[in-house]
Amino acid sequence: MNSFSYLRAVNVADAVEDINTKNKAKFIAGGTNILDLMKVNVERPEHLTDLTRLPLTEIQNTEDGGLRLGALATNAVTAWNEQVQQRYPLLAKAILAGASAQLRNMATNGGNLFQRTRCYYFYDTATPCNKREPGSGCSAINGYNRIHAVLGTSEHCIATHPSDMCVALAALDAKVNVTGTKGDWVVDFADFHRLPGDQPELDNNLQPGDLVTSIDLPAKTFSKVQYLKLRDRQSYAFAIVSVAAAIELEGGTIKEIQMALGGVAHKPWRDKSAEAMMIGKTPTKENFRLLAETVLATAKGYSYNSFKIELAKRAIVRAFTEALQAV
Amino acid sequence: MKSNYIGKPTSRVDGPLKVTGQAKYAAEFAADGLVYGVVVSGEIAKGSIKNIDVKEALSLKGVLKIFTHENVSGLPWFDKNYKDQDSPAGSPFRPFQDNKIMFSMQPIALVVAETFELARYAASLVKVEYKEDKHETVLMDHLDKAKKAPKGKVGFEEPKSRGNAGDAFKAAEFKVEGEYLHSAEHHNPLEMHATTVVWEDGDKLTVYDKTQGVFNCQQYITKVFGLSTDDVRVLSPFVGGAFGSGLRPQYQVFMAVLASLELKRAVRVSLTRQQMFSFGHRPSSVQRLALSASADGTLQSVKHEAFGETSRFEDYTEIIVNWSGTMYKCENVELKYDLVKLDVFSPLDMRAPGAVTGNHPFESAIDELAYALKMDPLAFRLRNYAEEDQMGGRPYSSKELKACYTQGAAKFGWDKRSIEPRSMRDGNQLIGWGMGTAAWDAQQMLANAKAVLSADGKLFVSSGASDIGTGTYTIMTQIAAETLGLAIEDVTFKLGDTNMPEAPLQGGSWTAASVGSAVKAGCEAVKAQVLKLAKKSKKTPVSGESADDLIIDDGYVLLKKDPSSKISISELMKQAEVGSIEEKAMSGPNPINKLKYTFNTHAAVFAEVKVDEELGTAIVSRVVCAVAAGKIINPKTAGSQIKGAVVWGISKALEEESMMDKNLGRFINHDLYEYHIPVNKDINDIDVIFVEEHDDKVNPLGVKGVGEIGIIAVAGAIANAVFHATGHRVRNLPITMDKVLGLSE
């Protein structure tokens, strides 16, 4: 085992100070991803700052009528929270579509945002991977890339973000509360993760050592939602394509529509201009297909994953069709 | 009779040990001064090691030794020393032989340290420079290099053609052709391969290994390391699944023994889940089928050609195409089986090797031909039912396949099937019903057993067999208890130790028949001794009575004509002052019956799938598997075997594949996140039917074995159901949503 030091932080300030004063330090919360990565030598931190004792487990209403999800509330507690179930069913569905019951019991909301890609090559230190080892090359672009991205890829990386929860958070316009050495600030969910570009080693726009303390859901809620996850088995598999769909109608036309895709890009994929185009349109399959065509217009397939483009389009149509059937 | 246990559903006798953690597996045996070996896996598919730098790793306090090709020598040169009972033709892989890299993840170093954590860390510090050569690792890309599969592996028979399939095909009115593709699959039993070697003065070794045959492992160790069998005891009391991966001694055995002899102390080597993808696997295959029939539904010709992959160093063979010549009545059969050498590890038998590979394409083609004829697929199969073995015309010792068809179809409700594809639906879901037929060998091998009855009426039976989770402990206990007439609680059966009488490898579905017959024979010999004691006994209810007039039940010897006249076995033994009765027995196949009959198990599988028309996702909503396998000793454990096999068949059909990266020559989804096998939610109703099949020719127990028959026809039945649902025939397993939609090949 790679030796590392360890501190169990008891408050946010300690945690931020600890991680910023140690060399090659990483946070650990539920540990459902970092431990796996350490076992296969992909992550080799010299120090772990344990967050599990921080008082960030609450789920509570915010002043503006939204809901704040503590970064250390587990995915399971969040998914089954009464407020989440009633007001944000899309988030509950997305969380419950992810991983397994055992993992959801351990995994935290904050940690979920920091999951690393499940690209085979990223996990295998014998292979080149720009995300793991910048400049070593991307094995996936010309390799076995069935599970890889079709949107927002770069010549350096075609990995996808593996989370289901994040797809719903993106669709719902969540905001992420962050504490760092320079104080507290808020990041729109859409700006939290990033595309690979020429720095695929960076999954998000935070600085190393920044701590996510909570996630805010807006006051606006949707009653007609669906999280559709297509995967190669019925459970315990990452999305080939997933759709978080939220829609409201008024007088038979679309009043509001928000959607994010999972399994197709380096981050949950939102296309607000395509959504805006739908306002006022009738909620027909043809119009949802039009939305899908627009969202996927820039999609680019690789040797083994071109099917995702058409599949994503069909999934979008189905997700909204099912969302509208929701009572 | 109270002691009638054969045929009764019986819970595993080793169940309590397993669920309370008392059943110990190879990596769980403790030893004084135990040290830990961690394997370093190579990173390239082909080439050589230019430099291997172990300095940094070796400098850590507590790292004892790092074995590489640079410091391992003095081992035998000849291949024969490395061959084992399941070796194919060729030159078995020898770890650390030289600097050549022959496959990706080749083990290139063993780091031994005082703790596992340290060994693991040190292993990550070993630095290797390679010289890379161009590799060939994708079967489909190298079919032009195919060569005829050679003999050499035990059980392999060359395919035999008959008639003229080419001409018959040309002349026939109805015909189908297709090419099918299977990826490699890795065994991935729950328990990873591991060996714990305990060293004693004078190089005496006790080896705990995950193996399907302790004797095979012992022979390998003695031949490779020049040790005598007296000095090497191999034990494998419990095995956490193997499916064939434990047939051959895997490289961790070699390494653990090597390190133990060198360091003169106890050593354990366990493989990681990722390293479970570094050795034998079910080979990928490319298969071409061409079948034809006349208008009345008579099968006119079968052409089945298969390409299998093998390694550069061995010619692994399996029986893929031969079954296609025996399944149905057909005069014109052309079978061909070629191998393509690739830069991979040698493939290895995996549950129903060959048969499961050949069955899906063949039964798909049968299904396709039935559609061409507009015949019900079951009616088409019955139209061409083979009463005799089509390869040589021998009668079957028993064949209740028709009963499988009838009972399976009735349970499934097959008669309610509408014949047209896409004709059954439920909302967005297309419903499909498909079926398939399976056959497998019912073999018996030479096996030995020992039975010891002590004066307290307890029976101890042993045989150096293995129980890879199949229920061997339980069925042997049942057989022994019933044969001798004891309460099952008074019988203990032990296995997995080379100090016990020799038993064959656990494979080929032959353990129940082989070891069971030896156990039966041993217990019958003890029984004869007990009955002699009864006759000689003084002033007992059975004194002077001959064996024919006595029975034994529940630990008592009784008069046949008056069962109330009885005496306990322990009373008899005490009176005769006999401390224990010990008998050894050997049992093997009946050579005359073997010449006269073909011994096969059969099964009919019916599957229902629900396929999302727009999204392509498929689930298997129910499966009925009707099996004819002679006498079923324990319907509970046998039923579990069939259910497990059906689950694996579903896996093969819809989920499972080892993905070969063609650039790296490496199986790239080498963990259980991405190597998909079913989860609970994937599995719905599975009905197992054992049809009545009496067979007094196959062996004294009338047992045929159920380890493999359950998996064979499942993938084909599901693929046929997917066609029935969608009208689209996916010939490349697994059938994932993209293939269902025709968006990928």
JSON list of N, CA and C in Angstrom, two decimals, chain B residues 9 40 71 93 119 154 237 357 368 372 417 475 478 499 504 509 536 612 621 656 697 712 742:
[
{"chain": "B", "resi": 9, "resn": "PRO", "atom": "N", "xyz": [-34.81, -33.58, -2.21]},
{"chain": "B", "resi": 9, "resn": "PRO", "atom": "CA", "xyz": [-34.20, -32.26, -2.07]},
{"chain": "B", "resi": 9, "resn": "PRO", "atom": "C", "xyz": [-33.52, -32.15, -0.71]},
{"chain": "B", "resi": 40, "resn": "VAL", "atom": "N", "xyz": [3.35, -8.86, -10.39]},
{"chain": "B", "resi": 40, "resn": "VAL", "atom": "CA", "xyz": [3.42, -7.70, -11.28]},
{"chain": "B", "resi": 40, "resn": "VAL", "atom": "C", "xyz": [3.01, -8.17, -12.67]},
{"chain": "B", "resi": 71, "resn": "ASN", "atom": "N", "xyz": [16.25, -13.93, -12.23]},
{"chain": "B", "resi": 71, "resn": "ASN", "atom": "CA", "xyz": [16.82, -14.66, -11.10]},
{"chain": "B", "resi": 71, "resn": "ASN", "atom": "C", "xyz": [16.13, -16.01, -10.83]},
{"chain": "B", "resi": 93, "resn": "PHE", "atom": "N", "xyz": [2.62, -22.37, -20.58]},
{"chain": "B", "resi": 93, "resn": "PHE", "atom": "CA", "xyz": [3.22, -21.13, -20.13]},
{"chain": "B", "resi": 93, "resn": "PHE", "atom": "C", "xyz": [4.03, -21.37, -18.85]},
{"chain": "B", "resi": 119, "resn": "ALA", "atom": "N", "xyz": [3.98, -5.68, 0.06]},
{"chain": "B", "resi": 119, "resn": "ALA", "atom": "CA", "xyz": [4.24, -6.35, -1.22]},
{"chain": "B", "resi": 119, "resn": "ALA", "atom": "C", "xyz": [3.53, -5.63, -2.35]},
{"chain": "B", "resi": 154, "resn": "VAL", "atom": "N", "xyz": [-7.23, -33.78, -23.94]},
{"chain": "B", "resi": 154, "resn": "VAL", "atom": "CA", "xyz": [-8.09, -34.88, -23.49]},
{"chain": "B", "resi": 154, "resn": "VAL", "atom": "C", "xyz": [-9.54, -34.58, -23.86]},
{"chain": "B", "resi": 237, "resn": "PRO", "atom": "N", "xyz": [-10.26, -27.73, 0.29]},
{"chain": "B", "resi": 237, "resn": "PRO", "atom": "CA", "xyz": [-11.54, -28.17, 0.86]},
{"chain": "B", "resi": 237, "resn": "PRO", "atom": "C", "xyz": [-12.74, -27.38, 0.34]},
{"chain": "B", "resi": 357, "resn": "THR", "atom": "N", "xyz": [-20.55, -22.58, -27.14]},
{"chain": "B", "resi": 357, "resn": "THR", "atom": "CA", "xyz": [-20.09, -21.71, -28.23]},
{"chain": "B", "resi": 357, "resn": "THR", "atom": "C", "xyz": [-20.79, -22.08, -29.55]},
{"chain": "B", "resi": 368, "resn": "GLU", "atom": "N", "xyz": [-33.94, -19.96, -37.69]},
{"chain": "B", "resi": 368, "resn": "GLU", "atom": "CA", "xyz": [-34.08, -19.18, -38.92]},
{"chain": "B", "resi": 368, "resn": "GLU", "atom": "C", "xyz": [-34.68, -20.04, -40.04]},
{"chain": "B", "resi": 372, "resn": "ALA", "atom": "N", "xyz": [-38.08, -19.75, -42.27]},
{"chain": "B", "resi": 372, "resn": "ALA", "atom": "CA", "xyz": [-38.10, -19.84, -43.73]},
{"chain": "B", "resi": 372, "resn": "ALA", "atom": "C", "xyz": [-39.17, -20.82, -44.20]},
{"chain": "B", "resi": 417, "resn": "ARG", "atom": "N", "xyz": [-48.05, -19.30, -28.67]},
{"chain": "B", "resi": 417, "resn": "ARG", "atom": "CA", "xyz": [-47.15, -18.42, -29.40]},
{"chain": "B", "resi": 417, "resn": "ARG", "atom": "C", "xyz": [-47.69, -18.15, -30.79]},
{"chain": "B", "resi": 475, "resn": "ILE", "atom": "N", "xyz": [-24.24, -34.38, -2.11]},
{"chain": "B", "resi": 475, "resn": "ILE", "atom": "CA", "xyz": [-24.75, -35.57, -2.82]},
{"chain": "B", "resi": 475, "resn": "ILE", "atom": "C", "xyz": [-23.96, -36.82, -2.44]},
{"chain": "B", "resi": 478, "resn": "GLN", "atom": "N", "xyz": [-25.41, -38.00, 0.73]},
{"chain": "B", "resi": 478, "resn": "GLN", "atom": "CA", "xyz": [-26.69, -38.67, 0.46]},
{"chain": "B", "resi": 478, "resn": "GLN", "atom": "C", "xyz": [-26.48, -40.10, -0.05]},
{"chain": "B", "resi": 499, "resn": "ASN", "atom": "N", "xyz": [-4.11, -36.59, 0.33]},
{"chain": "B", "resi": 499, "resn": "ASN", "atom": "CA", "xyz": [-3.96, -37.75, 1.21]},
{"chain": "B", "resi": 499, "resn": "ASN", "atom": "C", "xyz": [-5.17, -38.67, 1.12]},
{"chain": "B", "resi": 504, "resn": "PRO", "atom": "N", "xyz": [-10.84, -37.78, -10.10]},
{"chain": "B", "resi": 504, "resn": "PRO", "atom": "CA", "xyz": [-10.50, -37.00, -11.30]},
{"chain": "B", "resi": 504, "resn": "PRO", "atom": "C", "xyz": [-10.73, -35.51, -11.06]},
{"chain": "B", "resi": 509, "resn": "SER", "atom": "N", "xyz": [-18.95, -32.28, -16.01]},
{"chain": "B", "resi": 509, "resn": "SER", "atom": "CA", "xyz": [-20.20, -32.76, -15.37]},
{"chain": "B", "resi": 509, "resn": "SER", "atom": "C", "xyz": [-20.09, -34.20, -14.92]},
{"chain": "B", "resi": 536, "resn": "LYS", "atom": "N", "xyz": [-22.75, -63.59, 11.60]},
{"chain": "B", "resi": 536, "resn": "LYS", "atom": "CA", "xyz": [-21.91, -64.27, 12.60]},
{"chain": "B", "resi": 536, "resn": "LYS", "atom": "C", "xyz": [-22.31, -63.92, 14.04]},
{"chain": "B", "resi": 612, "resn": "ASP", "atom": "N", "xyz": [-37.70, -3.26, -25.77]},
{"chain": "B", "resi": 612, "resn": "ASP", "atom": "CA", "xyz": [-38.23, -1.93, -26.02]},
{"chain": "B", "resi": 612, "resn": "ASP", "atom": "C", "xyz": [-38.01, -1.60, -27.50]},
{"chain": "B", "resi": 621, "resn": "SER", "atom": "N", "xyz": [-37.71, -12.10, -19.44]},
{"chain": "B", "resi": 621, "resn": "SER", "atom": "CA", "xyz": [-38.74, -12.07, -18.40]},
{"chain": "B", "resi": 621, "resn": "SER", "atom": "C", "xyz": [-39.00, -13.45, -17.81]},
{"chain": "B", "resi": 656, "resn": "GLU", "atom": "N", "xyz": [-22.37, -10.32, -21.35]},
{"chain": "B", "resi": 656, "resn": "GLU", "atom": "CA", "xyz": [-20.99, -10.64, -20.98]},
{"chain": "B", "resi": 656, "resn": "GLU", "atom": "C", "xyz": [-20.04, -10.65, -22.18]},
{"chain": "B", "resi": 697, "resn": "LYS", "atom": "N", "xyz": [-27.65, -48.03, -17.93]},
{"chain": "B", "resi": 697, "resn": "LYS", "atom": "CA", "xyz": [-26.44, -48.35, -18.69]},
{"chain": "B", "resi": 697, "resn": "LYS", "atom": "C", "xyz": [-25.31, -47.36, -18.44]},
{"chain": "B", "resi": 712, "resn": "ILE", "atom": "N", "xyz": [-26.14, -24.49, -21.97]},
{"chain": "B", "resi": 712, "resn": "ILE", "atom": "CA", "xyz": [-25.82, -24.62, -23.39]},
{"chain": "B", "resi": 712, "resn": "ILE", "atom": "C", "xyz": [-26.80, -23.93, -24.33]},
{"chain": "B", "resi": 742, "resn": "GLY", "atom": "N", "xyz": [-29.99, -2.23, -34.47]},
{"chain": "B", "resi": 742, "resn": "GLY", "atom": "CA", "xyz": [-29.29, -2.23, -35.75]},
{"chain": "B", "resi": 742, "resn": "GLY", "atom": "C", "xyz": [-28.38, -1.02, -35.91]}
]
